[in-house]
Amino acid sequence: MYQYNDFDEAFVRERVAQFSAQVQRRIDGSLTEDEFKPLRLMNGLYLQLHAYMLRVAVPYGTLNGRQMRQLAHIARTYDKGYGHFTTRQNIQFNWPKLKDVPQILSDLADVEMHAIQTSGNTIRNVTADHFAGAAKDEIADPRPYAELLRQWSTDHPEFQFLPRKFKIAVSGSTHDRAVVRAHDIGLEIVEKDGERGFRVLIGGGLGRTPIIGKVAREFLPEADLLPYCEAIVSVYNLLGRRDNKYKARIKITVHETGLEEISRMIEERFSQIRPAFTGVDQQLLGQIKDAFSAPDYVAKDDDAFQIAYDNDPLFRAWVDTNVTDHVRDDHAIVSISIKTPGQTPGDATAEQMVAMAELAESFGYDELRISHEQNVILPHVARADLPEVHAALRDVGLAAANIGLISDIIACPGMDYCALATARSIPVAQDIALRFEELKLAHDIGPLKIKISGCINACGHHHVGHIGILGLDRAGVENYQITLGGDGTEDAAIGTRTGPGFAYDEIVPAIERLLLAYLDLREGEDETFLQAYRRVGMEPFKAALYPEKEKVDAA
Amino acid sequence: MPRAFTPKVVTANRLLEGDAVWLTADDRWTTDMSEAELIEDEAVSQDRLLFAMGQADVVVGAYLADAKAGEDGPEPTHFREAFRTRGPSNYAHGKQAEA
Ligand code: HEM
Ligand code: SF4
């Protein structure tokens, strides 16, 4: 794993000291809120509906046991005993007190963590495939590039006041688990004639104007990564619409300028700045790559696994849904579901965090990942150890066998926490999960991604959910719009609205009608909801959602 | 025609704790909305809002929220403001736990 060098350490400590002084000055009245707000946002501190919220970066979603334990310590000491893992692979604490935040940041710095650039119009935490370094279909580990980008973008003087926030995601596999097509810059590692490089996508994004990223370069050589990204961001920095917040993201810049013209400008800028990158970045990349080399795998005989798999139906069900093949046959990737039906998606208690840290330390080469789907991953576990891992997860209520199924729902904080929300998301997710638990239909329905956002900003990725749910405020009442057919993978697609929204107490029955219709019309158990939707289109689902209207139309 | 003025309360979040508070008629900040001053007059509401914005060492982000007279004092009219008097719906945290 990447370890801070002296520079990183000094930089983070200095930021903690600066922010401590700023908080002090805010409390004693020498800074006004207008002066303080941009400073606190630069350090990930928001003010929400009921309290402050601190967003802590988990760069490319990777952390070790010690870091996870420290998150547990923070949850216990300064918060209400839990933390919320988010779609941007961060963790948010919902109840910190202003005076405690400097100490929290200092505790984070003790384990090489921080909240820098988790807010504001800067380059945000760079995200990556949560199976990085472990996936069977991986061309190369995306994290060294994500770390290089993080070092380049942190406090980059040219990019602290961009027109708007800027998000980069990197994937190293053929299957996209990092939603790269919904990012300002999406990078996919590819190989051409034996040479490694990137397919570069620009201008993807969700929010009020969802757009799928477009290819700016089919093949960018590895060594050109930083100058090319710098060219993209600097062209955007000049062209981006600072006059209108809703048109300020690069997706709008690309749309308004045209892909061809903006690509030309990027290439022109690139050729100007390329010579300034003399190779220091590549030396650095070399060092970073060493830090991400594979663990010293210990080969283990998997008899214990086979016995448990053949005899313990609970274990078998969990393996079948939550365990993924690893690049090594005697190892596996474990997805720990933070979605036990009825619980808040993405919320883990301090006790659960400690348990996950212990599992990583005992069985997982001290590695954990946060997925954008708000789950926690143990990327390398010997198959022989899976029964013990499963037993330990059961002890702390983390053994839900539902990864990729209907109850594995993404939900943003919504109006239970977020000041921008127009409706709640969390209880909708809880109720859907519980309802289908009761119906015992999850396995019948099979792979399904439901994603819920509490407002048009789309932090819950609803646009790319197979079923997307968007909470709105319709004349002072919560109302939920459904979209179908979204997809966040390499076949990315934006979902289509079904029609009028549903009231809070109608949304779960609506989802139930939708899925019963799917079970009726699918061509076989192998046809997933998304495939069925692509085959039959919207109409049969509309008929199920709006039965009254059908009758009126037919009359 | 300008819209008729609807009754308001002044609300904000406390600087140190971050929790929701309301302005009382005697210039205190209360965590219990029913103690707030219900303002029926637009000019008075602007006046009270300015007063609140001048209290930057105590509260953050003061604004006027719609409210109505209830049995025990002002009550929220919009669900967002109702949540602010209680706390989140997924845990018994926030004001609902303090009551
Ligand atoms: C304090 C709470 C939050 C605030 C104020 C907030 C604000 C916003 C805003 C304004 C946008 C729209 C940006 C645009 O289109 O220009 C947005 C998008 C987004 N946010 Fe949040 N958000 C919050 C919580 C979260 C959480 C919990 C996550 C998960 C880490 C998240 C992840 C995202 C994602 C993935 C998008 C859509 C992708 C994009 O277009 O950038 N946000 N957020
Ligand atoms: S989608 Fe809206 S409600 Fe949900 S976290 Fe983002 S800003 Fe808040």
XYZ file of C-alpha atoms and ligand atoms in Angstrom:
705
model
C 0.000 0.000 0.000
C 1.113 3.546 -0.639
C 2.810 5.127 2.378
C 3.130 8.835 2.929
C 6.604 10.225 2.285
C 7.975 13.133 4.329
C 6.424 15.631 1.972
C 2.918 14.137 2.231
C 3.223 13.911 6.005
C 4.369 17.513 6.401
C 1.719 18.767 3.973
C -1.164 17.071 5.771
C 0.103 18.129 9.213
C 0.428 21.711 8.048
C -3.136 21.698 6.748
C -4.374 20.382 10.093
C -2.517 23.174 11.907
C -3.888 25.806 9.522
C -7.429 24.572 9.873
C -7.164 24.320 13.669
C -6.230 27.996 13.749
C -9.075 28.851 11.383
C -11.629 27.032 13.545
C -10.259 28.836 16.591
C -10.610 32.162 14.834
C -14.159 31.337 13.759
C -15.122 30.416 17.308
C -13.571 33.527 18.830
C -15.322 35.696 16.255
C -12.364 36.950 14.233
C -13.598 35.117 11.116
C -17.131 35.603 9.789
C -19.090 32.676 8.375
C -18.609 34.060 4.865
C -14.867 33.989 5.394
C -14.869 30.640 7.146
C -17.192 28.652 4.884
C -14.785 28.236 1.949
C -12.052 27.283 4.413
C -14.126 24.615 6.120
C -15.306 23.250 2.773
C -11.695 22.932 1.644
C -11.327 20.610 4.608
C -14.421 18.555 3.927
C -16.605 20.148 6.609
C -20.220 20.772 5.568
C -23.179 22.038 7.527
C -26.213 19.821 6.988
C -29.764 19.796 8.331
C -29.109 18.683 11.905
C -25.372 19.006 12.357
C -22.000 19.448 10.697
C -20.797 16.647 8.436
C -17.161 15.729 7.860
C -16.286 13.977 4.613
C -13.054 12.026 4.805
C -11.255 10.907 1.662
C -10.434 7.268 1.150
C -8.199 7.679 -1.904
C -9.255 5.204 -4.622
C -11.188 3.451 -1.891
C -8.146 1.699 -0.419
C -7.375 1.503 3.278
C -5.664 -0.784 5.780
C -6.762 -2.195 9.101
C -5.156 0.547 11.130
C -6.952 3.219 9.125
C -10.296 1.449 9.463
C -9.733 1.196 13.219
C -9.063 4.902 13.355
C -12.352 5.579 11.539
C -14.023 3.465 14.227
C -12.258 5.458 16.917
C -13.478 8.719 15.381
C -17.033 7.383 15.075
C -17.002 6.395 18.722
C -15.214 9.385 20.195
C -16.575 12.328 18.254
C -19.682 11.038 16.534
C -22.622 8.757 17.281
C -20.807 5.473 16.850
C -21.115 4.999 13.113
C -19.961 6.308 9.748
C -21.519 6.440 6.288
C -19.653 5.054 3.265
C -20.519 6.949 0.108
C -20.712 6.540 -3.656
C -17.446 8.430 -4.008
C -15.571 5.914 -1.876
C -15.415 8.379 1.004
C -16.715 8.125 4.540
C -18.907 10.763 6.110
C -19.442 11.464 9.786
C -22.840 13.016 10.397
C -22.532 14.525 13.885
C -19.161 16.133 14.584
C -18.985 19.290 16.704
C -17.100 22.202 15.221
C -14.615 22.392 18.076
C -13.692 18.685 17.666
C -12.965 18.800 13.957
C -9.296 19.864 14.264
C -8.653 16.926 16.600
C -10.458 14.565 14.216
C -8.258 15.769 11.361
C -5.203 15.284 13.525
C -6.306 11.732 14.398
C -6.768 11.100 10.684
C -3.305 12.455 9.920
C -1.909 9.932 12.413
C -2.967 7.201 9.990
C -2.164 9.074 6.768
C -5.702 10.234 6.067
C -7.332 13.613 5.529
C -10.374 15.451 4.238
C -8.572 17.635 1.703
C -10.327 18.284 -1.607
C -13.415 16.355 -0.602
C -15.402 19.485 -1.404
C -15.114 22.670 -3.409
C -14.288 23.420 -7.020
C -11.150 21.354 -7.141
C -10.132 17.930 -8.369
C -11.848 15.612 -5.907
C -10.818 12.298 -4.455
C -9.786 10.132 -7.419
C -11.845 6.953 -7.466
C -10.961 3.516 -8.842
C -12.267 0.002 -9.310
C -12.774 -1.476 -5.829
C -11.479 -4.834 -7.080
C -8.195 -3.228 -8.191
C -5.215 -5.522 -7.884
C -7.433 -8.558 -7.356
C -9.799 -8.762 -10.333
C -9.462 -11.616 -12.776
C -10.237 -9.416 -15.764
C -7.669 -6.781 -14.862
C -5.133 -5.473 -17.372
C -3.282 -3.464 -14.733
C -3.896 -2.094 -11.247
C -5.475 1.371 -11.664
C -4.406 2.621 -8.233
C -0.838 3.693 -9.017
C -2.273 6.021 -11.675
C -4.952 7.216 -9.268
C -2.250 7.937 -6.682
C -0.135 9.765 -9.267
C -3.173 11.853 -10.188
C -3.852 12.506 -6.533
C -0.339 13.794 -5.924
C -0.456 15.930 -9.044
C -3.882 17.401 -8.267
C -3.499 17.982 -4.521
C -3.041 21.685 -3.995
C -2.175 22.125 -7.685
C -2.049 25.943 -7.824
C -3.729 26.168 -11.222
C -6.665 23.999 -10.216
C -7.872 25.266 -6.846
C -10.539 27.514 -8.354
C -12.004 25.559 -11.223
C -15.400 26.579 -12.615
C -16.866 23.621 -10.703
C -15.919 20.384 -8.938
C -13.939 17.893 -10.997
C -14.042 14.118 -10.630
C -11.688 11.531 -12.090
C -12.125 7.750 -12.038
C -9.714 5.059 -13.198
C -10.458 1.475 -14.179
C -7.943 -1.195 -15.114
C -10.291 -3.951 -16.174
C -12.429 -4.776 -19.179
C -15.519 -4.700 -16.978
C -16.127 -1.202 -15.623
C -16.847 -1.250 -11.896
C -15.875 2.392 -11.357
C -18.591 4.135 -13.417
C -15.857 5.886 -15.408
C -18.386 7.081 -17.986
C -20.098 9.272 -15.397
C -16.950 11.222 -14.515
C -15.438 14.486 -15.717
C -12.447 12.411 -16.784
C -12.776 8.653 -17.035
C -9.618 6.619 -17.628
C -9.628 3.029 -18.808
C -6.375 1.149 -18.971
C -5.987 -0.488 -22.381
C -3.229 -2.217 -24.273
C -2.299 -1.625 -27.889
C 0.454 -3.548 -29.640
C 1.841 -4.593 -26.288
C 2.032 -1.023 -25.050
C 0.050 0.177 -22.057
C -2.061 3.290 -22.196
C -5.474 4.753 -21.523
C -8.743 5.288 -23.255
C -9.642 8.787 -22.101
C -13.265 9.792 -21.709
C -14.327 13.324 -20.916
C -17.502 15.125 -20.035
C -19.429 12.411 -18.266
C -21.527 13.376 -15.274
C -24.832 12.899 -13.537
C -26.644 15.690 -11.695
C -29.384 17.680 -13.383
C -27.964 17.123 -16.873
C -26.754 13.531 -17.037
C -24.323 12.840 -19.870
C -22.252 9.773 -20.719
C -18.558 10.545 -21.167
C -17.166 10.775 -24.688
C -13.895 9.401 -25.945
C -11.296 12.155 -26.294
C -8.438 9.750 -27.056
C -8.732 6.089 -27.922
C -5.163 5.475 -26.868
C -3.044 7.705 -24.685
C 0.423 6.340 -23.927
C 1.052 5.775 -20.230
C 3.788 8.396 -20.041
C 1.438 11.112 -21.316
C -1.104 10.713 -18.539
C -0.343 13.787 -16.446
C 0.294 16.276 -19.261
C -2.839 15.122 -21.056
C -5.017 15.393 -17.950
C -3.455 18.756 -17.214
C -4.315 19.844 -20.755
C -7.930 18.776 -20.292
C -8.304 20.554 -16.967
C -6.611 23.739 -18.161
C -8.764 23.961 -21.309
C -11.799 23.456 -19.089
C -10.494 26.010 -16.605
C -10.509 28.629 -19.396
C -13.733 27.664 -21.178
C -15.885 26.507 -18.270
C -19.041 28.558 -17.616
C -18.320 30.491 -14.439
C -21.428 32.597 -15.102
C -23.867 29.770 -14.425
C -23.389 27.122 -11.775
C -25.672 24.722 -13.622
C -23.605 24.956 -16.780
C -20.202 24.958 -15.160
C -19.283 21.270 -15.261
C -17.019 20.070 -18.070
C -19.860 17.948 -19.486
C -21.582 21.199 -20.513
C -18.310 22.663 -21.806
C -17.814 19.599 -23.993
C -21.415 19.753 -25.135
C -21.321 23.467 -25.965
C -17.867 23.469 -27.550
C -18.310 20.214 -29.425
C -16.153 17.141 -28.930
C -14.094 17.783 -32.039
C -13.215 21.373 -31.194
C -12.486 20.731 -27.531
C -10.343 17.717 -28.446
C -8.404 19.941 -30.807
C -7.870 22.519 -28.068
C -6.798 19.817 -25.631
C -4.294 18.413 -28.126
C -2.924 21.894 -28.789
C -2.512 22.594 -25.089
C -1.046 19.143 -24.632
C 1.647 19.730 -27.222
C 2.583 22.984 -25.465
C 2.981 21.510 -22.011
C 4.204 18.014 -22.848
C 7.893 19.037 -22.995
C 7.717 20.366 -19.431
C 7.071 16.845 -18.177
C 10.622 15.618 -18.312
C 10.082 12.225 -16.792
C 10.122 12.997 -13.086
C 6.475 12.004 -13.009
C 7.363 8.649 -14.539
C 10.074 8.029 -11.944
C 7.522 8.839 -9.295
C 5.059 6.490 -10.939
C 7.675 3.750 -10.776
C 8.030 4.233 -7.021
C 4.285 4.350 -6.557
C 3.857 1.127 -8.511
C 6.237 -0.636 -6.140
C 3.989 0.394 -3.263
C 1.056 -1.330 -4.935
C 2.747 -4.623 -5.728
C 0.684 -7.710 -4.961
C 0.808 -9.080 -1.406
C 2.982 -12.113 -0.655
C 0.195 -14.590 -1.171
C 0.216 -17.630 1.055
C -1.001 -20.728 -0.760
C -3.550 -22.686 1.234
C -5.278 -25.956 0.694
C -9.007 -25.288 0.328
C -10.498 -28.471 1.867
C -12.017 -26.465 4.707
C -13.767 -24.316 2.142
C -15.245 -27.276 0.275
C -16.537 -28.918 3.433
C -18.251 -25.731 4.581
C -19.605 -25.029 1.103
C -21.139 -28.506 0.829
C -22.599 -28.569 4.322
C -23.577 -25.065 5.365
C -26.364 -23.572 3.244
C -25.962 -20.093 4.760
C -22.282 -20.084 3.924
C -22.988 -21.391 0.445
C -25.564 -18.690 -0.236
C -23.132 -16.035 0.961
C -20.298 -17.378 -1.199
C -22.557 -17.536 -4.243
C -23.552 -13.872 -3.975
C -20.774 -12.062 -2.108
C -17.591 -13.813 -3.219
C -15.937 -13.124 -6.573
C -13.151 -14.998 -8.321
C -9.683 -13.672 -7.643
C -6.745 -13.415 -9.986
C -5.375 -16.405 -8.032
C -7.498 -19.545 -7.967
C -6.831 -20.272 -4.287
C -7.945 -16.770 -3.269
C -11.189 -14.862 -3.538
C -12.563 -11.347 -3.346
C -15.071 -10.850 -0.525
C -17.692 -8.131 -0.771
C -18.998 -7.337 2.689
C -22.562 -6.139 2.345
C -23.222 -2.905 4.244
C -26.836 -3.357 3.127
C -28.440 -5.740 5.598
C -32.113 -5.301 4.710
C -33.628 -2.684 6.984
C -30.300 -0.994 7.707
C -29.148 2.290 6.238
C -27.182 1.565 3.042
C -23.508 2.297 3.641
C -23.687 2.822 7.408
C -21.258 0.798 9.522
C -20.949 0.956 13.300
C -17.625 1.377 15.065
C -17.855 -2.233 16.208
C -18.378 -3.396 12.625
C -15.461 -1.290 11.417
C -13.188 -2.856 14.020
C -14.381 -6.326 13.012
C -13.639 -5.577 9.356
C -10.208 -4.215 10.287
C -9.475 -7.408 12.227
C -10.549 -9.572 9.302
C -8.315 -7.613 6.953
C -5.399 -8.011 9.342
C -5.959 -11.719 10.035
C -7.096 -12.971 6.647
C -6.799 -10.193 4.077
C -3.149 -9.069 3.857
C -4.236 -5.926 5.682
C -6.250 -4.495 2.807
C -9.766 -3.115 2.617
C -11.653 -1.241 -0.055
C -14.706 0.948 -0.058
C -16.833 0.407 -3.149
C -18.842 3.121 -4.858
C -21.794 0.847 -4.202
C -21.322 1.577 -0.492
C -19.979 -1.834 0.454
C -16.617 -2.861 1.923
C -14.318 -5.255 0.124
C -11.657 -7.664 1.358
C -9.791 -7.947 -1.927
C -7.539 -10.890 -1.121
C -8.756 -13.741 1.057
C -7.546 -17.343 0.795
C -10.531 -19.562 -0.049
C -9.591 -21.770 2.874
C -10.254 -18.858 5.239
C -13.685 -17.968 3.874
C -15.654 -20.019 6.450
C -13.935 -18.198 9.302
C -14.426 -14.833 7.642
C -18.097 -15.582 7.146
C -18.543 -16.644 10.772
C -16.878 -13.472 12.020
C -19.084 -11.324 9.780
C -22.195 -13.071 11.098
C -21.178 -12.175 14.638
C -21.368 -8.471 13.807
C -24.382 -8.509 11.502
C -22.421 -8.126 8.275
C -23.145 -11.438 6.590
C -26.092 -10.384 4.411
C -25.856 -12.439 1.214
C -27.240 -9.847 -1.155
C -24.441 -8.297 -3.216
C -25.808 -7.282 -6.622
C -29.369 -8.200 -5.647
C -32.410 -6.024 -5.089
C -31.540 -5.034 -1.515
C -28.004 -3.941 -2.465
C -29.344 -0.443 -3.020
C -27.324 2.742 -3.360
C -28.968 5.572 -1.457
C -27.621 9.063 -0.859
C -28.221 10.633 2.586
C -31.281 12.474 1.264
C -33.428 14.640 3.489
C -32.529 12.725 6.609
C -29.228 14.625 6.582
C -28.572 16.647 3.442
C -29.428 20.331 3.352
C -29.937 20.277 -0.433
C -32.352 17.355 -0.462
C -35.894 17.580 -1.785
C -37.003 14.220 -0.305
C -35.733 11.308 1.773
C -33.835 8.393 0.211
C -32.744 6.221 3.134
C -36.175 5.057 4.365
C -37.213 4.283 0.779
C -34.173 2.012 0.446
C -34.880 0.422 3.826
C -38.511 -0.240 2.950
C -37.790 -1.716 -0.480
C -35.168 -4.047 1.006
C -37.493 -5.167 3.802
C -40.462 -5.647 1.500
C -38.577 -7.950 -0.861
C -37.062 -9.782 2.086
C -40.624 -10.472 3.174
C -41.643 -11.581 -0.330
C -38.510 -13.777 -0.566
C -38.116 -12.747 -4.193
C -34.565 -11.392 -4.182
C -32.988 -14.490 -5.700
C -35.807 -14.977 -8.193
C -35.337 -11.436 -9.406
C -31.571 -11.842 -9.598
C -29.062 -9.117 -10.505
C -30.626 -5.705 -10.091
C -29.322 -2.280 -9.293
C -31.670 0.166 -7.631
C -30.162 3.593 -6.982
C -31.845 6.397 -5.096
C -31.060 10.120 -4.906
C -32.799 12.632 -2.667
C -32.542 15.447 -5.217
C -31.575 16.250 -8.774
C -27.855 16.372 -7.882
C -27.840 12.592 -8.267
C -25.297 11.689 -5.598
C -27.085 8.321 -5.408
C -26.389 7.672 -9.134
C -30.091 7.149 -9.876
C -29.561 7.920 -13.583
C -27.442 4.788 -13.978
C -29.591 2.497 -11.850
C -31.442 -0.291 -13.666
C -34.219 1.205 -11.603
C -33.501 4.780 -10.583
C -35.498 6.612 -7.963
C -35.338 10.378 -7.631
C -36.957 12.064 -4.643
C -38.583 15.417 -5.347
C -40.668 18.002 -3.550
C -43.989 18.359 -5.353
C -45.964 21.202 -3.781
C -44.666 20.462 -0.319
C -45.019 16.674 -0.481
C -42.340 14.034 -1.088
C -42.683 12.549 -4.556
C -40.583 9.877 -6.263
C -39.821 9.654 -9.955
C -38.791 6.319 -11.439
C -36.355 5.829 -14.301
C -35.633 2.530 -16.023
C -32.772 1.134 -18.052
C -29.851 3.048 -16.621
C -26.490 1.296 -16.567
C -23.224 2.364 -14.946
C -20.917 -0.158 -16.609
C -18.965 -0.151 -19.881
C -22.382 -0.176 -21.626
C -23.334 2.970 -19.740
C -26.792 4.369 -20.315
C -28.965 7.013 -18.691
C -32.319 5.747 -17.474
C -35.625 6.904 -18.974
C -38.459 8.330 -16.907
C -41.533 6.167 -16.632
C -44.020 9.012 -16.138
C -45.547 10.794 -13.160
C -43.936 10.254 -9.771
C -45.253 8.411 -6.742
C -46.003 9.591 -3.228
C -43.833 8.399 -0.336
C -46.290 5.647 0.617
C -46.789 4.587 -3.009
C -43.193 4.138 -4.077
C -42.563 0.689 -2.566
C -45.797 -0.805 -4.006
C -44.866 0.753 -7.368
C -41.464 -0.972 -7.329
C -43.214 -4.211 -6.389
C -45.605 -3.971 -9.361
C -42.685 -3.220 -11.631
C -40.761 -6.287 -10.551
C -43.724 -8.623 -10.601
C -44.275 -7.492 -14.184
C -40.654 -8.290 -14.921
C -40.979 -11.798 -13.451
C -44.028 -12.330 -15.669
C -42.537 -11.171 -18.914
C -38.944 -12.363 -18.782
C -37.937 -15.055 -21.221
C -36.310 -17.208 -18.605
C -34.545 -17.056 -15.288
C -31.372 -15.959 -17.019
C -32.841 -12.827 -18.495
C -32.039 -10.028 -16.055
C -34.268 -7.061 -15.416
C -32.020 -4.845 -17.518
C -31.949 -7.308 -20.421
C -35.703 -7.684 -20.280
C -36.142 -3.918 -20.295
C -33.857 -3.629 -23.295
C -35.855 -6.270 -25.121
C -39.411 -5.127 -24.393
C -38.962 -1.406 -23.746
C -40.931 0.824 -21.472
C -44.567 -0.017 -22.252
C -45.172 -3.209 -20.238
C -43.526 -1.599 -17.224
C -45.618 1.534 -17.617
C -48.720 -0.602 -17.726
C -47.698 -2.198 -14.429
C -46.848 1.118 -12.827
C -49.922 3.035 -13.920
C -52.758 0.502 -14.150
C -55.457 3.141 -13.686
C -54.219 5.210 -16.553
C -54.142 2.168 -18.853
C -57.799 1.560 -18.142
C -58.742 5.134 -18.893
C -56.776 5.101 -22.156
C -58.364 1.834 -23.235
C -61.874 3.048 -22.520
C -50.226 40.719 -7.515
C -47.577 40.031 -4.908
C -48.147 36.878 -2.944
C -49.737 37.320 0.461
C -47.250 37.049 3.301
C -47.453 33.748 5.164
C -46.329 33.510 8.812
C -42.642 32.806 9.377
C -40.105 31.864 11.999
C -36.404 32.707 11.906
C -34.270 29.589 12.009
C -30.567 28.721 11.714
C -27.966 26.213 12.873
C -25.852 26.756 15.948
C -22.250 27.590 15.196
C -20.653 25.164 17.634
C -23.058 22.217 17.620
C -24.516 22.652 14.145
C -28.040 21.746 15.299
C -31.227 23.547 14.265
C -32.419 26.476 16.389
C -35.197 29.067 16.228
C -35.285 32.695 17.285
C -37.560 33.602 20.194
C -39.354 36.905 20.730
C -36.894 37.746 23.512
C -33.857 37.269 21.248
C -32.825 33.819 22.450
C -32.067 30.824 20.232
C -34.131 27.809 21.211
C -33.851 24.164 20.151
C -37.620 23.840 20.580
C -39.518 25.364 17.687
C -42.686 25.855 19.706
C -40.881 28.547 21.706
C -40.052 30.519 18.568
C -41.510 33.872 17.660
C -44.189 33.479 14.972
C -43.907 36.498 12.710
C -47.072 37.606 10.933
C -45.751 40.756 9.305
C -43.325 40.926 6.398
C -41.449 44.027 7.533
C -40.976 42.547 10.990
C -39.725 39.307 9.432
C -37.023 41.172 7.507
C -36.055 42.997 10.650
C -35.770 39.814 12.661
C -33.805 38.105 9.915
C -31.300 40.952 9.891
C -30.998 40.670 13.639
C -30.318 36.926 13.266
C -27.717 37.478 10.587
C -25.964 39.807 12.970
C -25.494 36.921 15.408
C -22.724 35.255 13.441
C -20.850 34.260 16.583
C -23.818 32.117 17.677
C -25.591 30.830 14.569
C -24.940 30.040 10.910
C -27.140 30.373 7.845
C -30.195 32.126 9.284
C -33.319 32.134 7.086
C -37.084 32.607 7.256
C -39.120 29.403 7.245
C -42.871 29.079 6.809
C -44.743 28.176 9.979
C -48.228 28.139 11.415
C -49.695 28.665 14.852
C -50.214 25.400 16.699
C -51.571 24.587 20.124
C -48.218 24.935 21.869
C -46.656 27.506 19.580
C -45.344 27.670 16.025
C -45.309 24.473 13.958
C -43.662 23.699 10.630
C -45.738 23.652 7.461
C -43.190 21.924 5.208
C -41.785 18.429 5.753
C -38.207 19.669 5.561
C -38.780 21.985 8.479
C -40.622 19.221 10.318
C -37.533 16.976 9.990
C -35.413 19.788 11.396
C -37.520 19.764 14.571
C -36.978 16.000 14.989
C -33.849 14.621 13.362
C -33.278 11.867 10.807
C -35.799 9.072 10.229
C -33.289 6.204 10.171
C -32.061 6.563 13.769
C -33.447 8.146 16.922
C -30.719 10.783 16.788
C -30.898 14.541 17.032
C -33.746 16.366 18.718
C -36.092 13.378 18.936
C -33.502 11.686 21.183
C -33.023 14.724 23.401
C -36.712 15.217 24.164
C -23.438 17.393 2.095
C -24.022 16.550 1.269
C -23.852 16.714 -0.217
C -23.883 17.825 -0.971
C -24.077 19.249 -0.517
C -23.707 17.404 -2.338
C -23.742 18.243 -3.434
C -23.754 17.812 -4.723
C -24.059 18.612 -5.848
C -24.433 20.080 -5.796
C -23.973 17.821 -6.958
C -24.240 18.212 -8.396
C -22.999 18.660 -8.973
C -23.130 19.112 -10.386
O -23.873 18.499 -11.155
O -22.438 20.068 -10.720
C -23.572 16.527 -6.525
C -23.312 15.448 -7.351
C -22.792 14.264 -6.903
N -22.420 13.972 -5.609
Fe -22.981 15.012 -3.996
N -23.518 16.072 -2.365
C -23.590 15.616 -1.090
C -23.450 14.325 -0.677
C -22.892 13.360 -1.482
C -22.596 12.048 -1.059
C -22.912 11.450 0.292
C -21.978 11.454 -2.097
C -21.272 10.145 -2.113
C -19.972 10.383 -1.818
C -21.987 12.343 -3.208
C -21.543 12.032 -4.489
C -21.951 12.708 -5.588
C -21.993 12.144 -6.906
C -21.525 10.744 -7.291
C -22.541 13.110 -7.727
C -22.886 12.946 -9.185
C -21.730 12.925 -10.048
C -21.363 14.293 -10.465
O -22.009 14.829 -11.387
O -20.440 14.840 -9.877
N -22.518 13.505 -2.792
N -23.434 16.546 -5.161
S -28.479 13.770 -4.274
Fe -29.208 15.623 -3.335
S -30.093 14.861 -1.432
Fe -28.740 13.279 -2.133
S -26.796 13.754 -1.091
Fe -26.769 14.689 -3.130
S -27.346 16.762 -2.781
Fe -28.026 15.589 -0.999
